[in-house]
Amino acid sequence: MFKVLKDLRQKGFDYLNLSDKELIDRFIRGDDKAFRFLYERYVNRIYSMAYRFCRNYETSKDITQEVFLRLYQKKERYNPVISFNTFFYRLAYNCILNYLRDHKEQPIDEWSMQQITTHPASPEENLFATESARRIEKIIDELPERQKTAFILNKIEGLSYNEIAEVMNLNLNVVKSLIHRATLKVLEVENE
């Protein structure tokens, strides 16, 4: 029985129960397996976040790679006083902004807002839901950059106001105001 536990640990199963903080601490001390588990835990979230900003599959993959490369190269900059989640989203946010600024890309009109729509019962409801979701997506894309960022981080990525304030390096009240204004604009379109 103990051999089975030893085999599982060697395959990384003990890493599954580690917190982000424990994984980053191990990674900083040179444990590359901990990095792989952080990668698996965050890769889809970072890709999704990048895609929401640039609307391009390949660009989002490039940005995601860049985020993890920077984490690997700059792991010593992590401050354990700050939550890893906040630190990592800040890193991702900066990579996204840098990439978009450097490449001056315009979003490609691809459709990926399934999370906003439900699964309608009829073709008419499906058409209405799709049109509504496209209008909402267009409004989100047209929001001023800081409103768009705060809205996406809160409503789509699920970060708290405090985490967004740290990620965007803004005052908490400014973050609340940005999200409130963005939400009002989105609701205005949704209620049309």
PDB file of C-alpha atoms in Angstrom:
ATOM      1  CA  MET A   1       0.000   0.000   0.000  1.00  0.00           C
ATOM      2  CA  PHE A   2       2.801   2.437   0.837  1.00  0.00           C
ATOM      3  CA  LYS A   3       4.401   1.734  -2.528  1.00  0.00           C
ATOM      4  CA  VAL A   4       1.156   2.843  -4.204  1.00  0.00           C
ATOM      5  CA  LEU A   5       1.219   6.143  -2.270  1.00  0.00           C
ATOM      6  CA  LYS A   6       4.879   6.628  -3.144  1.00  0.00           C
ATOM      7  CA  ASP A   7       4.132   6.009  -6.840  1.00  0.00           C
ATOM      8  CA  LEU A   8       1.251   8.497  -6.769  1.00  0.00           C
ATOM      9  CA  ARG A   9       3.438  11.148  -5.149  1.00  0.00           C
ATOM     10  CA  GLN A  10       6.151  10.587  -7.743  1.00  0.00           C
ATOM     11  CA  LYS A  11       3.564  11.119 -10.469  1.00  0.00           C
ATOM     12  CA  GLY A  12       2.546  14.437  -8.902  1.00  0.00           C
ATOM     13  CA  PHE A  13      -0.738  13.573  -7.222  1.00  0.00           C
ATOM     14  CA  ASP A  14       0.348  15.265  -3.993  1.00  0.00           C
ATOM     15  CA  TYR A  15       0.631  18.515  -5.987  1.00  0.00           C
ATOM     16  CA  LEU A  16      -3.088  18.515  -6.777  1.00  0.00           C
ATOM     17  CA  ASN A  17      -3.971  19.506  -3.224  1.00  0.00           C
ATOM     18  CA  LEU A  18      -1.385  22.266  -2.919  1.00  0.00           C
ATOM     19  CA  SER A  19      -2.535  25.876  -2.864  1.00  0.00           C
ATOM     20  CA  ASP A  20      -1.247  28.392  -5.387  1.00  0.00           C
ATOM     21  CA  LYS A  21       1.000  29.849  -2.687  1.00  0.00           C
ATOM     22  CA  GLU A  22       2.501  26.449  -1.904  1.00  0.00           C
ATOM     23  CA  LEU A  23       3.073  25.771  -5.600  1.00  0.00           C
ATOM     24  CA  ILE A  24       4.746  29.140  -6.266  1.00  0.00           C
ATOM     25  CA  ASP A  25       6.908  28.716  -3.151  1.00  0.00           C
ATOM     26  CA  ARG A  26       8.062  25.314  -4.416  1.00  0.00           C
ATOM     27  CA  PHE A  27       8.604  26.711  -7.901  1.00  0.00           C
ATOM     28  CA  ILE A  28      10.737  29.581  -6.573  1.00  0.00           C
ATOM     29  CA  ARG A  29      12.862  27.001  -4.753  1.00  0.00           C
ATOM     30  CA  GLY A  30      13.488  25.244  -8.084  1.00  0.00           C
ATOM     31  CA  ASP A  31      10.685  22.683  -8.307  1.00  0.00           C
ATOM     32  CA  ASP A  32       9.707  22.737 -11.995  1.00  0.00           C
ATOM     33  CA  LYS A  33       6.923  20.230 -11.387  1.00  0.00           C
ATOM     34  CA  ALA A  34       5.181  22.909  -9.285  1.00  0.00           C
ATOM     35  CA  PHE A  35       5.379  25.239 -12.300  1.00  0.00           C
ATOM     36  CA  ARG A  36       3.696  22.606 -14.470  1.00  0.00           C
ATOM     37  CA  PHE A  37       0.835  22.380 -11.986  1.00  0.00           C
ATOM     38  CA  LEU A  38       0.462  26.185 -11.882  1.00  0.00           C
ATOM     39  CA  TYR A  39       0.432  26.124 -15.675  1.00  0.00           C
ATOM     40  CA  GLU A  40      -2.321  23.493 -15.769  1.00  0.00           C
ATOM     41  CA  ARG A  41      -4.316  25.387 -13.171  1.00  0.00           C
ATOM     42  CA  TYR A  42      -4.158  28.763 -14.950  1.00  0.00           C
ATOM     43  CA  VAL A  43      -3.588  28.212 -18.681  1.00  0.00           C
ATOM     44  CA  ASN A  44      -7.265  28.201 -19.670  1.00  0.00           C
ATOM     45  CA  ARG A  45      -8.060  31.254 -17.546  1.00  0.00           C
ATOM     46  CA  ILE A  46      -5.185  33.257 -19.002  1.00  0.00           C
ATOM     47  CA  TYR A  47      -6.007  32.204 -22.562  1.00  0.00           C
ATOM     48  CA  SER A  48      -9.648  33.163 -22.012  1.00  0.00           C
ATOM     49  CA  MET A  49      -8.672  36.540 -20.589  1.00  0.00           C
ATOM     50  CA  ALA A  50      -6.307  37.237 -23.501  1.00  0.00           C
ATOM     51  CA  TYR A  51      -8.959  36.206 -26.018  1.00  0.00           C
ATOM     52  CA  ARG A  52     -11.512  38.573 -24.523  1.00  0.00           C
ATOM     53  CA  PHE A  53      -9.144  41.464 -25.141  1.00  0.00           C
ATOM     54  CA  CYS A  54      -7.776  40.636 -28.591  1.00  0.00           C
ATOM     55  CA  ARG A  55     -10.433  38.326 -30.129  1.00  0.00           C
ATOM     56  CA  ASN A  56      -7.810  36.344 -32.019  1.00  0.00           C
ATOM     57  CA  TYR A  57      -7.003  32.678 -31.396  1.00  0.00           C
ATOM     58  CA  GLU A  58      -3.320  32.757 -32.391  1.00  0.00           C
ATOM     59  CA  THR A  59      -2.626  36.054 -30.652  1.00  0.00           C
ATOM     60  CA  SER A  60      -4.258  34.741 -27.478  1.00  0.00           C
ATOM     61  CA  LYS A  61      -2.048  31.643 -27.598  1.00  0.00           C
ATOM     62  CA  ASP A  62       1.033  33.855 -28.033  1.00  0.00           C
ATOM     63  CA  ILE A  63       0.045  36.074 -25.120  1.00  0.00           C
ATOM     64  CA  THR A  64      -0.636  33.049 -22.923  1.00  0.00           C
ATOM     65  CA  GLN A  65       2.824  31.667 -23.727  1.00  0.00           C
ATOM     66  CA  GLU A  66       4.371  35.045 -22.948  1.00  0.00           C
ATOM     67  CA  VAL A  67       2.611  35.220 -19.567  1.00  0.00           C
ATOM     68  CA  PHE A  68       3.959  31.832 -18.498  1.00  0.00           C
ATOM     69  CA  LEU A  69       7.409  32.599 -19.894  1.00  0.00           C
ATOM     70  CA  ARG A  70       7.516  35.791 -17.828  1.00  0.00           C
ATOM     71  CA  LEU A  71       6.342  33.930 -14.737  1.00  0.00           C
ATOM     72  CA  TYR A  72       9.139  31.414 -15.274  1.00  0.00           C
ATOM     73  CA  GLN A  73      11.766  34.115 -15.818  1.00  0.00           C
ATOM     74  CA  LYS A  74      10.596  36.481 -13.068  1.00  0.00           C
ATOM     75  CA  LYS A  75       9.499  34.074 -10.362  1.00  0.00           C
ATOM     76  CA  GLU A  76      11.761  35.764  -7.798  1.00  0.00           C
ATOM     77  CA  ARG A  77       9.696  38.956  -8.093  1.00  0.00           C
ATOM     78  CA  TYR A  78       6.712  37.276  -6.460  1.00  0.00           C
ATOM     79  CA  ASN A  79       5.968  38.868  -3.085  1.00  0.00           C
ATOM     80  CA  PRO A  80       4.292  36.360  -0.729  1.00  0.00           C
ATOM     81  CA  VAL A  81       2.398  39.211   0.951  1.00  0.00           C
ATOM     82  CA  ILE A  82       0.271  39.499  -2.215  1.00  0.00           C
ATOM     83  CA  SER A  83      -1.947  36.600  -3.235  1.00  0.00           C
ATOM     84  CA  PHE A  84      -0.578  34.602  -6.147  1.00  0.00           C
ATOM     85  CA  ASN A  85      -3.883  35.059  -7.997  1.00  0.00           C
ATOM     86  CA  THR A  86      -3.537  38.857  -7.869  1.00  0.00           C
ATOM     87  CA  PHE A  87       0.157  38.747  -8.780  1.00  0.00           C
ATOM     88  CA  PHE A  88      -0.475  36.446 -11.720  1.00  0.00           C
ATOM     89  CA  TYR A  89      -3.444  38.379 -13.117  1.00  0.00           C
ATOM     90  CA  ARG A  90      -1.346  41.550 -12.869  1.00  0.00           C
ATOM     91  CA  LEU A  91       1.387  39.829 -14.869  1.00  0.00           C
ATOM     92  CA  ALA A  92      -1.168  38.645 -17.450  1.00  0.00           C
ATOM     93  CA  TYR A  93      -2.807  42.075 -17.646  1.00  0.00           C
ATOM     94  CA  ASN A  94       0.559  43.731 -18.311  1.00  0.00           C
ATOM     95  CA  CYS A  95       1.453  41.163 -20.986  1.00  0.00           C
ATOM     96  CA  ILE A  96      -1.879  41.698 -22.738  1.00  0.00           C
ATOM     97  CA  LEU A  97      -1.557  45.481 -22.699  1.00  0.00           C
ATOM     98  CA  ASN A  98       2.055  45.335 -23.889  1.00  0.00           C
ATOM     99  CA  TYR A  99       1.227  42.936 -26.701  1.00  0.00           C
ATOM    100  CA  LEU A 100      -1.742  44.959 -27.913  1.00  0.00           C
ATOM    101  CA  ARG A 101       0.201  48.222 -27.691  1.00  0.00           C
ATOM    102  CA  ASP A 102       3.229  46.779 -29.503  1.00  0.00           C
ATOM    103  CA  HIS A 103       1.198  45.124 -32.249  1.00  0.00           C
ATOM    104  CA  LYS A 104      -1.615  47.668 -32.502  1.00  0.00           C
ATOM    105  CA  GLU A 105      -3.969  44.861 -33.466  1.00  0.00           C
ATOM    106  CA  GLN A 106      -7.628  45.391 -34.020  1.00  0.00           C
ATOM    107  CA  PRO A 107      -9.815  42.611 -32.661  1.00  0.00           C
ATOM    108  CA  ILE A 108     -10.862  40.057 -35.255  1.00  0.00           C
ATOM    109  CA  ASP A 109     -14.615  39.595 -35.382  1.00  0.00           C
ATOM    110  CA  GLU A 110     -14.769  36.025 -34.095  1.00  0.00           C
ATOM    111  CA  TRP A 111     -17.655  34.821 -32.005  1.00  0.00           C
ATOM    112  CA  SER A 112     -17.057  33.344 -28.562  1.00  0.00           C
ATOM    113  CA  MET A 113     -19.573  34.714 -26.087  1.00  0.00           C
ATOM    114  CA  GLN A 114     -21.353  31.434 -25.350  1.00  0.00           C
ATOM    115  CA  GLN A 115     -21.034  32.123 -21.637  1.00  0.00           C
ATOM    116  CA  ILE A 116     -23.338  35.143 -21.993  1.00  0.00           C
ATOM    117  CA  THR A 117     -26.049  33.243 -23.800  1.00  0.00           C
ATOM    118  CA  THR A 118     -28.131  30.418 -22.468  1.00  0.00           C
ATOM    119  CA  HIS A 119     -29.191  27.401 -24.472  1.00  0.00           C
ATOM    120  CA  PRO A 120     -32.516  28.550 -25.933  1.00  0.00           C
ATOM    121  CA  ALA A 121     -35.270  26.092 -26.666  1.00  0.00           C
ATOM    122  CA  SER A 122     -36.361  27.286 -30.118  1.00  0.00           C
ATOM    123  CA  PRO A 123     -34.649  28.668 -33.244  1.00  0.00           C
ATOM    124  CA  GLU A 124     -36.337  32.047 -32.652  1.00  0.00           C
ATOM    125  CA  GLU A 125     -35.001  32.195 -29.096  1.00  0.00           C
ATOM    126  CA  ASN A 126     -31.601  31.095 -30.357  1.00  0.00           C
ATOM    127  CA  LEU A 127     -31.549  33.914 -32.926  1.00  0.00           C
ATOM    128  CA  PHE A 128     -32.640  36.468 -30.326  1.00  0.00           C
ATOM    129  CA  ALA A 129     -30.041  35.253 -27.803  1.00  0.00           C
ATOM    130  CA  THR A 130     -27.276  35.315 -30.417  1.00  0.00           C
ATOM    131  CA  GLU A 131     -28.165  38.833 -31.564  1.00  0.00           C
ATOM    132  CA  SER A 132     -28.387  40.023 -27.961  1.00  0.00           C
ATOM    133  CA  ALA A 133     -25.030  38.472 -27.073  1.00  0.00           C
ATOM    134  CA  ARG A 134     -23.402  40.048 -30.135  1.00  0.00           C
ATOM    135  CA  ARG A 135     -24.734  43.470 -29.130  1.00  0.00           C
ATOM    136  CA  ILE A 136     -23.380  42.966 -25.622  1.00  0.00           C
ATOM    137  CA  GLU A 137     -20.014  41.830 -26.985  1.00  0.00           C
ATOM    138  CA  LYS A 138     -19.888  44.910 -29.227  1.00  0.00           C
ATOM    139  CA  ILE A 139     -20.665  47.205 -26.289  1.00  0.00           C
ATOM    140  CA  ILE A 140     -17.951  45.553 -24.180  1.00  0.00           C
ATOM    141  CA  ASP A 141     -15.446  45.974 -27.029  1.00  0.00           C
ATOM    142  CA  GLU A 142     -16.386  49.659 -27.361  1.00  0.00           C
ATOM    143  CA  LEU A 143     -16.031  50.472 -23.656  1.00  0.00           C
ATOM    144  CA  PRO A 144     -13.149  52.761 -22.706  1.00  0.00           C
ATOM    145  CA  GLU A 145     -10.085  50.588 -22.037  1.00  0.00           C
ATOM    146  CA  ARG A 146     -10.102  50.873 -18.231  1.00  0.00           C
ATOM    147  CA  GLN A 147     -13.865  50.190 -18.017  1.00  0.00           C
ATOM    148  CA  LYS A 148     -13.510  47.227 -20.355  1.00  0.00           C
ATOM    149  CA  THR A 149     -10.608  45.797 -18.365  1.00  0.00           C
ATOM    150  CA  ALA A 150     -12.298  46.224 -14.982  1.00  0.00           C
ATOM    151  CA  PHE A 151     -15.575  44.782 -16.319  1.00  0.00           C
ATOM    152  CA  ILE A 152     -13.904  41.717 -17.864  1.00  0.00           C
ATOM    153  CA  LEU A 153     -11.794  41.048 -14.776  1.00  0.00           C
ATOM    154  CA  ASN A 154     -14.849  41.269 -12.511  1.00  0.00           C
ATOM    155  CA  LYS A 155     -17.801  39.916 -14.457  1.00  0.00           C
ATOM    156  CA  ILE A 156     -16.046  37.356 -16.633  1.00  0.00           C
ATOM    157  CA  GLU A 157     -12.835  36.410 -14.798  1.00  0.00           C
ATOM    158  CA  GLY A 158     -14.450  36.667 -11.349  1.00  0.00           C
ATOM    159  CA  LEU A 159     -11.867  38.848  -9.612  1.00  0.00           C
ATOM    160  CA  SER A 160     -12.968  40.895  -6.606  1.00  0.00           C
ATOM    161  CA  TYR A 161     -12.891  44.701  -6.586  1.00  0.00           C
ATOM    162  CA  ASN A 162      -9.830  44.607  -4.311  1.00  0.00           C
ATOM    163  CA  GLU A 163      -7.982  42.216  -6.622  1.00  0.00           C
ATOM    164  CA  ILE A 164      -8.817  44.380  -9.641  1.00  0.00           C
ATOM    165  CA  ALA A 165      -7.569  47.477  -7.808  1.00  0.00           C
ATOM    166  CA  GLU A 166      -4.248  45.705  -7.220  1.00  0.00           C
ATOM    167  CA  VAL A 167      -4.020  44.301 -10.751  1.00  0.00           C
ATOM    168  CA  MET A 168      -4.802  47.642 -12.406  1.00  0.00           C
ATOM    169  CA  ASN A 169      -2.971  49.693  -9.769  1.00  0.00           C
ATOM    170  CA  LEU A 170      -6.057  51.825  -9.114  1.00  0.00           C
ATOM    171  CA  ASN A 171      -7.948  53.100  -6.086  1.00  0.00           C
ATOM    172  CA  LEU A 172     -10.765  50.788  -4.964  1.00  0.00           C
ATOM    173  CA  ASN A 173     -13.424  53.480  -5.500  1.00  0.00           C
ATOM    174  CA  VAL A 174     -12.186  54.076  -9.047  1.00  0.00           C
ATOM    175  CA  VAL A 175     -12.542  50.351  -9.770  1.00  0.00           C
ATOM    176  CA  LYS A 176     -16.087  50.313  -8.372  1.00  0.00           C
ATOM    177  CA  SER A 177     -16.983  53.310 -10.514  1.00  0.00           C
ATOM    178  CA  LEU A 178     -15.485  51.787 -13.679  1.00  0.00           C
ATOM    179  CA  ILE A 179     -17.382  48.533 -13.192  1.00  0.00           C
ATOM    180  CA  HIS A 180     -20.608  50.340 -12.336  1.00  0.00           C
ATOM    181  CA  ARG A 181     -20.448  52.518 -15.469  1.00  0.00           C
ATOM    182  CA  ALA A 182     -19.564  49.559 -17.693  1.00  0.00           C
ATOM    183  CA  THR A 183     -22.374  47.470 -16.204  1.00  0.00           C
ATOM    184  CA  LEU A 184     -24.894  50.254 -16.831  1.00  0.00           C
ATOM    185  CA  LYS A 185     -23.860  50.446 -20.491  1.00  0.00           C
ATOM    186  CA  VAL A 186     -24.117  46.665 -20.925  1.00  0.00           C
ATOM    187  CA  LEU A 187     -27.500  46.530 -19.175  1.00  0.00           C
ATOM    188  CA  GLU A 188     -28.743  49.384 -21.355  1.00  0.00           C
ATOM    189  CA  VAL A 189     -28.039  47.295 -24.470  1.00  0.00           C
ATOM    190  CA  GLU A 190     -29.421  44.137 -22.891  1.00  0.00           C
ATOM    191  CA  ASN A 191     -32.717  45.882 -22.075  1.00  0.00           C
ATOM    192  CA  GLU A 192     -33.235  47.206 -25.619  1.00  0.00           C
TER     193      GLU A 192
END
